[in-house]
mmCIF file of C-alpha atoms in Angstrom:
data_model
loop_
_atom_site.group_PDB
_atom_site.id
_atom_site.type_symbol
_atom_site.label_atom_id
_atom_site.label_comp_id
_atom_site.label_asym_id
_atom_site.label_seq_id
_atom_site.Cartn_x
_atom_site.Cartn_y
_atom_site.Cartn_z
ATOM 1 C CA MET A 1 -0.097 0.051 -0.049
ATOM 2 C CA THR A 2 2.325 2.502 0.867
ATOM 3 C CA VAL A 3 4.718 1.817 -2.234
ATOM 4 C CA ASP A 4 1.495 2.261 -4.190
ATOM 5 C CA LYS A 5 0.582 5.835 -2.684
ATOM 6 C CA ALA A 6 4.465 6.709 -3.292
ATOM 7 C CA THR A 7 3.900 6.116 -6.792
ATOM 8 C CA ASN A 8 0.751 7.623 -6.686
ATOM 9 C CA ASN A 9 2.320 10.989 -5.337
ATOM 10 C CA ARG A 10 4.834 10.980 -7.821
ATOM 11 C CA LYS A 11 2.360 10.772 -11.264
ATOM 12 C CA ALA A 12 0.319 13.593 -9.422
ATOM 13 C CA ALA A 13 3.471 15.478 -8.646
ATOM 14 C CA ALA A 14 4.596 14.732 -12.546
ATOM 15 C CA MET A 15 1.015 15.594 -13.918
ATOM 16 C CA SER A 16 0.992 18.975 -11.683
ATOM 17 C CA GLY A 17 4.785 19.814 -13.326
ATOM 18 C CA SER A 18 3.682 19.131 -16.479
ATOM 19 C CA ALA A 19 0.035 20.883 -16.052
ATOM 20 C CA LYS A 20 2.722 24.352 -14.763
ATOM 21 C CA GLN A 21 4.768 23.671 -17.607
ATOM 22 C CA GLU A 22 1.839 23.577 -20.105
ATOM 23 C CA GLY A 23 -0.165 26.309 -18.843
ATOM 24 C CA PRO A 24 1.345 29.662 -20.456
ATOM 25 C CA SER A 25 2.233 27.693 -23.341
ATOM 26 C CA CYS A 26 -1.127 26.902 -23.530
ATOM 27 C CA LEU A 27 -2.326 30.344 -23.082
ATOM 28 C CA TRP A 28 0.132 31.921 -25.347
ATOM 29 C CA ASP A 29 -0.953 29.178 -28.176
ATOM 30 C CA SER A 30 -4.645 30.361 -27.405
ATOM 31 C CA ILE A 31 -3.722 34.173 -27.772
ATOM 32 C CA THR A 32 -1.834 33.606 -30.960
ATOM 33 C CA LYS A 33 -4.577 31.684 -32.233
ATOM 34 C CA ALA A 34 -7.324 34.189 -31.298
ATOM 35 C CA ALA A 35 -5.297 36.858 -32.686
ATOM 36 C CA PHE A 36 -4.736 34.577 -35.876
ATOM 37 C CA VAL A 37 -8.585 34.048 -36.255
ATOM 38 C CA MET A 38 -9.753 37.871 -35.515
ATOM 39 C CA GLY A 39 -6.936 39.200 -37.742
ATOM 40 C CA SER A 40 -7.945 36.876 -40.672
ATOM 41 C CA GLY A 41 -11.804 37.867 -40.255
ATOM 42 C CA ILE A 42 -10.246 41.710 -40.145
ATOM 43 C CA LEU A 43 -8.346 41.203 -43.614
ATOM 44 C CA LEU A 44 -11.184 38.935 -45.160
ATOM 45 C CA LEU A 45 -13.880 41.654 -43.847
ATOM 46 C CA ALA A 46 -11.461 44.520 -45.889
ATOM 47 C CA ALA A 47 -10.949 42.296 -48.723
ATOM 48 C CA PHE A 48 -14.479 41.739 -49.009
ATOM 49 C CA GLY A 49 -15.702 45.218 -48.297
ATOM 50 C CA ASN A 50 -13.566 46.477 -51.160
ATOM 51 C CA SER A 51 -14.806 43.802 -53.552
ATOM 52 C CA LEU A 52 -18.433 44.228 -52.681
ATOM 53 C CA THR A 53 -18.368 47.809 -52.851
ATOM 54 C CA TRP A 54 -16.868 48.142 -56.267
ATOM 55 C CA HIS A 55 -19.618 45.614 -57.648
ATOM 56 C CA LEU A 56 -22.425 47.655 -55.733
ATOM 57 C CA GLN A 57 -21.169 51.026 -57.007
ATOM 58 C CA ARG A 58 -20.727 49.370 -60.758
ATOM 59 C CA PHE A 59 -24.261 47.910 -60.422
ATOM 60 C CA TRP A 60 -26.077 51.027 -59.545
ATOM 61 C CA GLY A 61 -23.884 53.728 -60.632
ATOM 62 C CA ALA A 62 -25.928 54.378 -64.113
ATOM 63 C CA SER A 63 -28.629 55.279 -61.770
ATOM 64 C CA GLY A 64 -27.161 56.977 -59.214
ATOM 65 C CA ASP A 65 -27.019 56.184 -55.024
ATOM 66 C CA PHE A 66 -29.738 53.389 -55.320
ATOM 67 C CA TRP A 67 -29.827 52.789 -51.245
ATOM 68 C CA GLN A 68 -29.216 56.686 -50.555
ATOM 69 C CA ASN A 69 -32.524 57.512 -52.291
ATOM 70 C CA LEU A 70 -34.596 54.703 -51.011
ATOM 71 C CA TRP A 71 -33.556 55.608 -47.416
ATOM 72 C CA THR A 72 -34.150 59.632 -48.215
ATOM 73 C CA ARG A 73 -37.421 58.613 -49.332
ATOM 74 C CA LEU A 74 -38.287 56.608 -46.563
ATOM 75 C CA TYR A 75 -36.779 59.497 -44.114
ATOM 76 C CA LEU A 76 -38.889 62.607 -45.390
ATOM 77 C CA GLN A 77 -42.200 60.285 -45.342
ATOM 78 C CA TYR A 78 -41.409 59.667 -41.658
ATOM 79 C CA GLU A 79 -40.263 63.554 -40.969
ATOM 80 C CA GLY A 80 -41.168 64.593 -37.650
ATOM 81 C CA GLN A 81 -41.998 61.135 -36.952
ATOM 82 C CA HIS A 82 -38.634 59.571 -36.350
ATOM 83 C CA ALA A 83 -39.366 57.390 -33.321
ATOM 84 C CA VAL A 84 -41.711 55.706 -35.663
ATOM 85 C CA LEU A 85 -39.158 55.027 -38.019
ATOM 86 C CA PHE A 86 -36.765 53.836 -35.159
ATOM 87 C CA TYR A 87 -39.279 51.223 -33.676
ATOM 88 C CA LEU A 88 -40.070 50.169 -37.209
ATOM 89 C CA GLY A 89 -36.328 49.201 -37.802
ATOM 90 C CA THR A 90 -35.670 47.849 -34.419
ATOM 91 C CA MET A 91 -38.757 46.348 -33.536
ATOM 92 C CA LEU A 92 -40.519 45.229 -36.575
ATOM 93 C CA ALA A 93 -37.947 44.602 -38.911
ATOM 94 C CA PRO A 94 -35.955 42.212 -36.385
ATOM 95 C CA LEU A 95 -39.771 40.619 -35.237
ATOM 96 C CA LEU A 96 -40.211 39.812 -38.801
ATOM 97 C CA ALA A 97 -37.026 38.354 -39.679
ATOM 98 C CA PHE A 98 -37.175 35.995 -36.685
ATOM 99 C CA TRP A 99 -40.539 34.769 -37.166
ATOM 100 C CA ILE A 100 -39.921 34.071 -40.862
ATOM 101 C CA THR A 101 -36.755 32.214 -40.468
ATOM 102 C CA ASN A 102 -38.579 30.142 -37.519
ATOM 103 C CA GLY A 103 -41.716 29.620 -39.332
ATOM 104 C CA LEU A 104 -39.523 27.900 -42.036
ATOM 105 C CA PHE A 105 -37.800 25.646 -39.136
ATOM 106 C CA LEU A 106 -40.892 25.395 -37.331
ATOM 107 C CA LEU A 107 -42.540 23.808 -40.285
ATOM 108 C CA VAL A 108 -39.808 21.026 -40.742
ATOM 109 C CA ASP A 109 -39.986 20.286 -37.083
ATOM 110 C CA VAL A 110 -43.756 19.807 -36.464
ATOM 111 C CA THR A 111 -44.442 18.147 -39.668
ATOM 112 C CA GLY A 112 -41.486 16.377 -40.502
ATOM 113 C CA ARG A 113 -41.766 17.487 -44.252
ATOM 114 C CA PRO A 114 -39.912 18.057 -46.284
ATOM 115 C CA SER A 115 -38.253 14.675 -45.088
ATOM 116 C CA PHE A 116 -35.000 15.329 -46.671
ATOM 117 C CA ILE A 117 -34.228 18.213 -44.507
ATOM 118 C CA THR A 118 -34.683 15.702 -41.386
ATOM 119 C CA ARG A 119 -31.356 14.224 -42.417
ATOM 120 C CA TYR A 120 -29.554 16.924 -41.445
ATOM 121 C CA ARG A 121 -30.528 17.194 -37.772
ATOM 122 C CA VAL A 122 -27.579 17.229 -35.269
ATOM 123 C CA GLN A 123 -29.198 14.887 -32.786
ATOM 124 C CA ALA A 124 -31.030 12.386 -34.896
ATOM 125 C CA ASP A 125 -33.292 10.712 -32.097
ATOM 126 C CA LYS A 126 -34.673 14.036 -30.702
ATOM 127 C CA ASN A 127 -37.635 16.273 -31.760
ATOM 128 C CA SER A 128 -39.104 13.560 -34.177
ATOM 129 C CA PRO A 129 -41.718 14.946 -33.848
ATOM 130 C CA VAL A 130 -41.216 17.953 -31.381
ATOM 131 C CA ASP A 131 -43.512 17.528 -28.264
ATOM 132 C CA GLN A 132 -46.255 20.078 -29.188
ATOM 133 C CA GLN A 133 -47.241 20.840 -25.410
ATOM 134 C CA LYS A 134 -43.570 21.725 -24.587
ATOM 135 C CA LEU A 135 -43.464 23.931 -28.377
ATOM 136 C CA TRP A 136 -45.980 26.009 -27.029
ATOM 137 C CA HIS A 137 -44.922 26.704 -23.574
ATOM 138 C CA ALA A 138 -41.728 27.865 -25.226
ATOM 139 C CA ILE A 139 -43.843 30.193 -27.906
ATOM 140 C CA ARG A 140 -45.761 31.885 -25.055
ATOM 141 C CA GLN A 141 -42.430 32.558 -23.180
ATOM 142 C CA VAL A 142 -40.713 33.941 -26.690
ATOM 143 C CA VAL A 143 -43.561 36.384 -27.348
ATOM 144 C CA PHE A 144 -43.756 37.389 -23.984
ATOM 145 C CA ASN A 145 -40.026 38.352 -24.079
ATOM 146 C CA GLN A 146 -40.361 40.138 -27.277
ATOM 147 C CA VAL A 147 -43.362 42.285 -26.475
ATOM 148 C CA VAL A 148 -42.933 42.674 -22.763
ATOM 149 C CA VAL A 149 -38.973 42.461 -22.047
ATOM 150 C CA SER A 150 -37.794 43.987 -25.548
ATOM 151 C CA GLY A 151 -39.994 46.242 -26.217
ATOM 152 C CA PRO A 152 -39.546 48.954 -23.152
ATOM 153 C CA MET A 153 -35.647 47.898 -23.904
ATOM 154 C CA VAL A 154 -35.948 49.152 -27.481
ATOM 155 C CA VAL A 155 -37.588 52.287 -26.299
ATOM 156 C CA GLY A 156 -34.525 52.893 -23.980
ATOM 157 C CA VAL A 157 -31.790 52.180 -26.304
ATOM 158 C CA TYR A 158 -34.028 54.950 -28.572
ATOM 159 C CA TYR A 159 -33.420 57.508 -26.214
ATOM 160 C CA LEU A 160 -29.757 56.370 -25.588
ATOM 161 C CA MET A 161 -28.804 56.591 -29.454
ATOM 162 C CA THR A 162 -30.712 60.221 -29.872
ATOM 163 C CA TRP A 163 -28.755 61.453 -26.753
ATOM 164 C CA ARG A 164 -25.606 60.224 -28.143
ATOM 165 C CA GLY A 165 -26.652 61.775 -31.728
ATOM 166 C CA ASP A 166 -29.248 61.029 -34.227
ATOM 167 C CA PRO A 167 -29.665 57.603 -35.577
ATOM 168 C CA CYS A 168 -31.802 58.551 -38.152
ATOM 169 C CA GLY A 169 -29.859 60.764 -39.508
ATOM 170 C CA PRO A 170 -30.514 61.811 -43.512
ATOM 171 C CA GLN A 171 -27.113 60.292 -44.821
ATOM 172 C CA LEU A 172 -26.341 56.760 -44.739
ATOM 173 C CA PRO A 173 -23.201 55.142 -43.130
ATOM 174 C CA THR A 174 -20.827 54.147 -46.216
ATOM 175 C CA PHE A 175 -20.456 50.629 -47.227
ATOM 176 C CA HIS A 176 -17.516 50.582 -45.265
ATOM 177 C CA ARG A 177 -18.411 52.125 -42.096
ATOM 178 C CA GLY A 178 -21.248 49.698 -42.035
ATOM 179 C CA LEU A 179 -19.140 46.724 -42.272
ATOM 180 C CA MET A 180 -16.835 47.894 -39.908
ATOM 181 C CA GLU A 181 -19.526 48.484 -37.166
ATOM 182 C CA LEU A 182 -21.041 44.992 -38.293
ATOM 183 C CA ALA A 183 -17.805 43.432 -37.130
ATOM 184 C CA LEU A 184 -17.537 45.333 -34.112
ATOM 185 C CA CYS A 185 -20.841 44.407 -33.114
ATOM 186 C CA SER A 186 -20.229 40.763 -33.124
ATOM 187 C CA VAL A 187 -17.105 41.449 -31.280
ATOM 188 C CA VAL A 188 -18.709 43.323 -28.465
ATOM 189 C CA GLU A 189 -21.648 40.840 -28.379
ATOM 190 C CA GLU A 190 -18.971 38.015 -27.927
ATOM 191 C CA LEU A 191 -17.776 39.649 -25.090
ATOM 192 C CA LEU A 192 -20.840 40.384 -23.473
ATOM 193 C CA PHE A 193 -22.759 37.046 -24.146
ATOM 194 C CA TYR A 194 -19.789 34.910 -23.101
ATOM 195 C CA TYR A 195 -19.381 36.042 -19.888
ATOM 196 C CA SER A 196 -23.169 36.778 -18.987
ATOM 197 C CA HIS A 197 -23.933 33.394 -20.018
ATOM 198 C CA ARG A 198 -20.890 31.735 -17.919
ATOM 199 C CA LEU A 199 -22.455 33.830 -15.018
ATOM 200 C CA PHE A 200 -25.607 32.273 -15.619
ATOM 201 C CA HIS A 201 -24.424 28.606 -15.559
ATOM 202 C CA HIS A 202 -23.149 29.672 -11.562
ATOM 203 C CA PRO A 203 -25.237 27.034 -9.192
ATOM 204 C CA ALA A 204 -26.773 29.695 -7.595
ATOM 205 C CA LEU A 205 -28.520 31.384 -10.615
ATOM 206 C CA TYR A 206 -28.612 28.410 -12.716
ATOM 207 C CA LYS A 207 -31.354 26.476 -10.922
ATOM 208 C CA HIS A 208 -33.438 29.794 -10.779
ATOM 209 C CA ILE A 209 -32.806 31.128 -14.254
ATOM 210 C CA HIS A 210 -30.682 29.707 -16.671
ATOM 211 C CA LYS A 211 -32.492 26.167 -16.203
ATOM 212 C CA GLN A 212 -35.398 27.234 -18.082
ATOM 213 C CA HIS A 213 -33.592 27.159 -21.114
ATOM 214 C CA HIS A 214 -31.625 24.339 -20.381
ATOM 215 C CA GLU A 215 -35.114 22.383 -20.849
ATOM 216 C CA TRP A 216 -34.125 21.766 -24.530
ATOM 217 C CA THR A 217 -30.949 19.214 -24.368
ATOM 218 C CA ALA A 218 -31.773 19.014 -28.275
ATOM 219 C CA PRO A 219 -32.593 22.368 -29.306
ATOM 220 C CA ILE A 220 -35.208 24.063 -31.762
ATOM 221 C CA GLY A 221 -35.001 27.545 -33.805
ATOM 222 C CA VAL A 222 -37.571 29.084 -31.795
ATOM 223 C CA VAL A 223 -35.959 28.316 -28.322
ATOM 224 C CA SER A 224 -33.232 30.586 -29.056
ATOM 225 C CA ILE A 225 -34.879 33.439 -26.903
ATOM 226 C CA TYR A 226 -37.104 30.996 -24.838
ATOM 227 C CA ALA A 227 -35.196 31.891 -21.453
ATOM 228 C CA HIS A 228 -36.182 33.874 -17.996
ATOM 229 C CA PRO A 229 -37.093 37.200 -18.390
ATOM 230 C CA LEU A 230 -33.878 38.502 -16.335
ATOM 231 C CA GLU A 231 -31.778 35.909 -18.351
ATOM 232 C CA HIS A 232 -32.946 37.960 -21.564
ATOM 233 C CA VAL A 233 -32.414 40.899 -20.898
ATOM 234 C CA LEU A 234 -28.765 40.819 -19.650
ATOM 235 C CA SER A 235 -27.714 38.085 -22.056
ATOM 236 C CA ASN A 236 -29.805 38.078 -24.792
ATOM 237 C CA MET A 237 -30.721 41.606 -25.423
ATOM 238 C CA LEU A 238 -27.835 43.489 -23.593
ATOM 239 C CA PRO A 239 -24.700 42.099 -25.953
ATOM 240 C CA ALA A 240 -26.784 42.549 -28.912
ATOM 241 C CA VAL A 241 -28.054 46.324 -28.288
ATOM 242 C CA SER A 242 -24.627 47.490 -26.645
ATOM 243 C CA GLY A 243 -22.854 47.780 -30.341
ATOM 244 C CA PRO A 244 -24.770 50.039 -31.909
ATOM 245 C CA VAL A 245 -25.177 52.271 -28.859
ATOM 246 C CA LEU A 246 -21.518 52.115 -27.976
ATOM 247 C CA LEU A 247 -21.096 52.955 -31.986
ATOM 248 C CA GLY A 248 -23.676 55.425 -32.474
ATOM 249 C CA SER A 249 -24.872 53.266 -35.516
ATOM 250 C CA HIS A 250 -27.017 54.397 -37.949
ATOM 251 C CA LEU A 251 -30.547 53.099 -38.017
ATOM 252 C CA VAL A 252 -30.349 51.145 -40.967
ATOM 253 C CA THR A 253 -26.795 49.424 -39.474
ATOM 254 C CA THR A 254 -28.376 48.810 -35.998
ATOM 255 C CA SER A 255 -31.808 47.124 -37.630
ATOM 256 C CA LEU A 256 -29.375 44.974 -40.330
ATOM 257 C CA TRP A 257 -27.371 43.865 -37.098
ATOM 258 C CA TYR A 258 -30.567 43.113 -34.892
ATOM 259 C CA CYS A 259 -31.799 40.691 -37.954
ATOM 260 C CA LEU A 260 -28.594 38.810 -38.234
ATOM 261 C CA ALA A 261 -28.234 38.397 -35.063
ATOM 262 C CA LEU A 262 -31.637 37.066 -34.366
ATOM 263 C CA VAL A 263 -31.025 35.048 -37.720
ATOM 264 C CA SER A 264 -27.947 33.911 -36.016
ATOM 265 C CA THR A 265 -29.049 32.391 -32.989
ATOM 266 C CA THR A 266 -32.089 30.707 -34.565
ATOM 267 C CA ILE A 267 -29.673 28.781 -36.830
ATOM 268 C CA SER A 268 -27.287 28.125 -33.861
ATOM 269 C CA HIS A 269 -30.204 26.504 -32.218
ATOM 270 C CA CYS A 270 -32.074 25.230 -34.971
ATOM 271 C CA GLY A 271 -30.838 21.389 -34.521
ATOM 272 C CA TYR A 272 -30.225 20.997 -38.286
ATOM 273 C CA HIS A 273 -26.663 21.228 -39.768
ATOM 274 C CA LEU A 274 -28.027 22.253 -43.310
ATOM 275 C CA PRO A 275 -25.878 23.164 -46.287
ATOM 276 C CA PHE A 276 -24.563 26.473 -46.839
ATOM 277 C CA LEU A 277 -25.191 27.772 -43.249
ATOM 278 C CA PRO A 278 -23.277 28.484 -40.533
ATOM 279 C CA SER A 279 -22.625 25.346 -38.347
ATOM 280 C CA PRO A 280 -24.935 25.157 -35.058
ATOM 281 C CA GLU A 281 -22.815 21.978 -33.343
ATOM 282 C CA PHE A 282 -20.880 24.471 -31.273
ATOM 283 C CA HIS A 283 -24.006 25.680 -29.790
ATOM 284 C CA ASP A 284 -25.779 22.212 -29.998
ATOM 285 C CA PHE A 285 -22.891 20.384 -28.149
ATOM 286 C CA HIS A 286 -23.519 23.076 -24.982
ATOM 287 C CA HIS A 287 -27.040 22.386 -25.009
ATOM 288 C CA LEU A 288 -26.105 18.645 -24.832
ATOM 289 C CA LYS A 289 -23.389 18.876 -22.380
ATOM 290 C CA PHE A 290 -24.142 22.337 -20.433
ATOM 291 C CA ASN A 291 -20.973 22.820 -19.065
ATOM 292 C CA GLN A 292 -18.938 23.467 -22.755
ATOM 293 C CA CYS A 293 -18.845 26.136 -25.650
ATOM 294 C CA PHE A 294 -20.339 29.386 -23.984
ATOM 295 C CA GLY A 295 -19.721 31.920 -26.322
ATOM 296 C CA VAL A 296 -20.813 32.902 -30.093
ATOM 297 C CA LEU A 297 -17.657 32.889 -31.848
ATOM 298 C CA GLY A 298 -15.658 30.600 -29.909
ATOM 299 C CA VAL A 299 -12.624 32.740 -29.394
ATOM 300 C CA LEU A 300 -13.041 33.172 -25.762
ATOM 301 C CA ASP A 301 -14.279 29.645 -25.018
ATOM 302 C CA ARG A 302 -10.609 29.055 -26.918
ATOM 303 C CA LEU A 303 -9.009 31.454 -24.365
ATOM 304 C CA HIS A 304 -10.561 29.825 -21.339
ATOM 305 C CA GLY A 305 -10.468 26.430 -22.297
ATOM 306 C CA THR A 306 -14.094 25.837 -22.175
ATOM 307 C CA ASP A 307 -14.115 23.976 -25.501
ATOM 308 C CA GLY A 308 -11.693 21.116 -24.210
ATOM 309 C CA LYS A 309 -13.850 18.419 -24.676
ATOM 310 C CA PHE A 310 -15.947 19.817 -27.405
ATOM 311 C CA ARG A 311 -12.446 19.498 -29.772
ATOM 312 C CA GLU A 312 -12.282 16.108 -28.933
ATOM 313 C CA THR A 313 -15.882 14.985 -30.491
ATOM 314 C CA LYS A 314 -17.142 14.008 -33.852
ATOM 315 C CA GLN A 315 -19.119 17.172 -33.161
ATOM 316 C CA TYR A 316 -16.255 19.676 -32.979
ATOM 317 C CA GLU A 317 -14.991 17.290 -36.578
ATOM 318 C CA ARG A 318 -18.278 18.312 -38.313
ATOM 319 C CA HIS A 319 -18.344 21.723 -36.967
ATOM 320 C CA ALA A 320 -17.555 23.458 -40.300
ATOM 321 C CA LEU A 321 -19.500 25.048 -42.959
ATOM 322 C CA LEU A 322 -21.507 22.026 -45.413
ATOM 323 C CA THR A 323 -20.716 22.556 -48.909
ATOM 324 C CA ASN A 324 -22.581 19.318 -50.390
ATOM 325 C CA LEU A 325 -25.586 17.868 -49.786
ATOM 326 C CA THR A 326 -24.344 14.862 -47.992
ATOM 327 C CA PRO A 327 -24.980 15.333 -44.181
ATOM 328 C CA LEU A 328 -22.087 15.510 -42.135
ATOM 329 C CA SER A 329 -23.306 13.106 -39.880
ATOM 330 C CA GLU A 330 -23.059 10.726 -42.428
ATOM 331 C CA SER A 331 -19.616 11.895 -43.860
ATOM 332 C CA ILE A 332 -18.077 12.130 -40.505
ATOM 333 C CA PRO A 333 -20.130 9.305 -38.452
ATOM 334 C CA ASP A 334 -20.263 8.989 -34.682
ATOM 335 C CA PRO A 335 -18.207 5.931 -33.596
ATOM 336 C CA PRO A 336 -19.849 2.698 -33.088
ATOM 337 C CA LYS A 337 -21.209 2.187 -29.282
ATOM 338 C CA LYS A 338 -19.812 -0.015 -27.353
ATOM 339 C CA LEU A 339 -21.284 -3.493 -26.251
ATOM 340 C CA GLN A 340 -22.037 -3.856 -22.804
#
């Protein structure tokens, strides 16, 4: 027994020494990878911006500034009623984006048709079909969050942004400015969502607040904002609205950002890894395992090591853009289950 104990102590000491040696190295590796990812993203955005701007200018050049003329007509129509224009852009447009996208996913979730889409389900044995009673309960909470919680918060955002400047100004931002603001909004969202999300996983808060969202271990699109109202304010709304407020964004950029954020979180929760759409594997794994993959972009998870188990799984191998029609669950199948 003494020999075994001594051996175990030596192994523990060796592992501890190894961890101490690897700790700074892993942290530096994470920082360099994060810098590489973010730097590459900035370069890609810049290149994409230059290319797209050139094409837009060429396409609309013969008829003047199409988008500016379109905005000017809308601006003049609501002259003196900029609050109404702001609410239409930041409440109605995102609501339509959310429910049109989720309406399409719900059609498949409820009916199972078209059947070929169900081949792309991330968790193949779940939500087939979706529990109707559970679904309606979630939809009622989602509508409550959108109307009773988000509505007053957007009103507050309007007063904050008018205090800073004129969010409904007559001049649209340049394409490069809008693209830069969308990129910065995504960074702000990553920071605020990651840390607020991890906070709600603290045992003192999880049981009373965040557990509601995790009732869906196999999520569907509409449950992306199925959450306790306090969580909806601090972890859903605050990360999304902070970017435009801090940047003093124009209404058009703000509205576009809200729509993109809602469609993005819907896809992350939808439960289907569809061709040519962003991969939902990262956040789906979070719902499955609870203690991994807390962020949106994954950069802070890499830095804090909260994606370690995820990176050892088949889900991580599938976490990529699907560019053909073969489901990744077929091209990268799960290992065969061990016989008991």
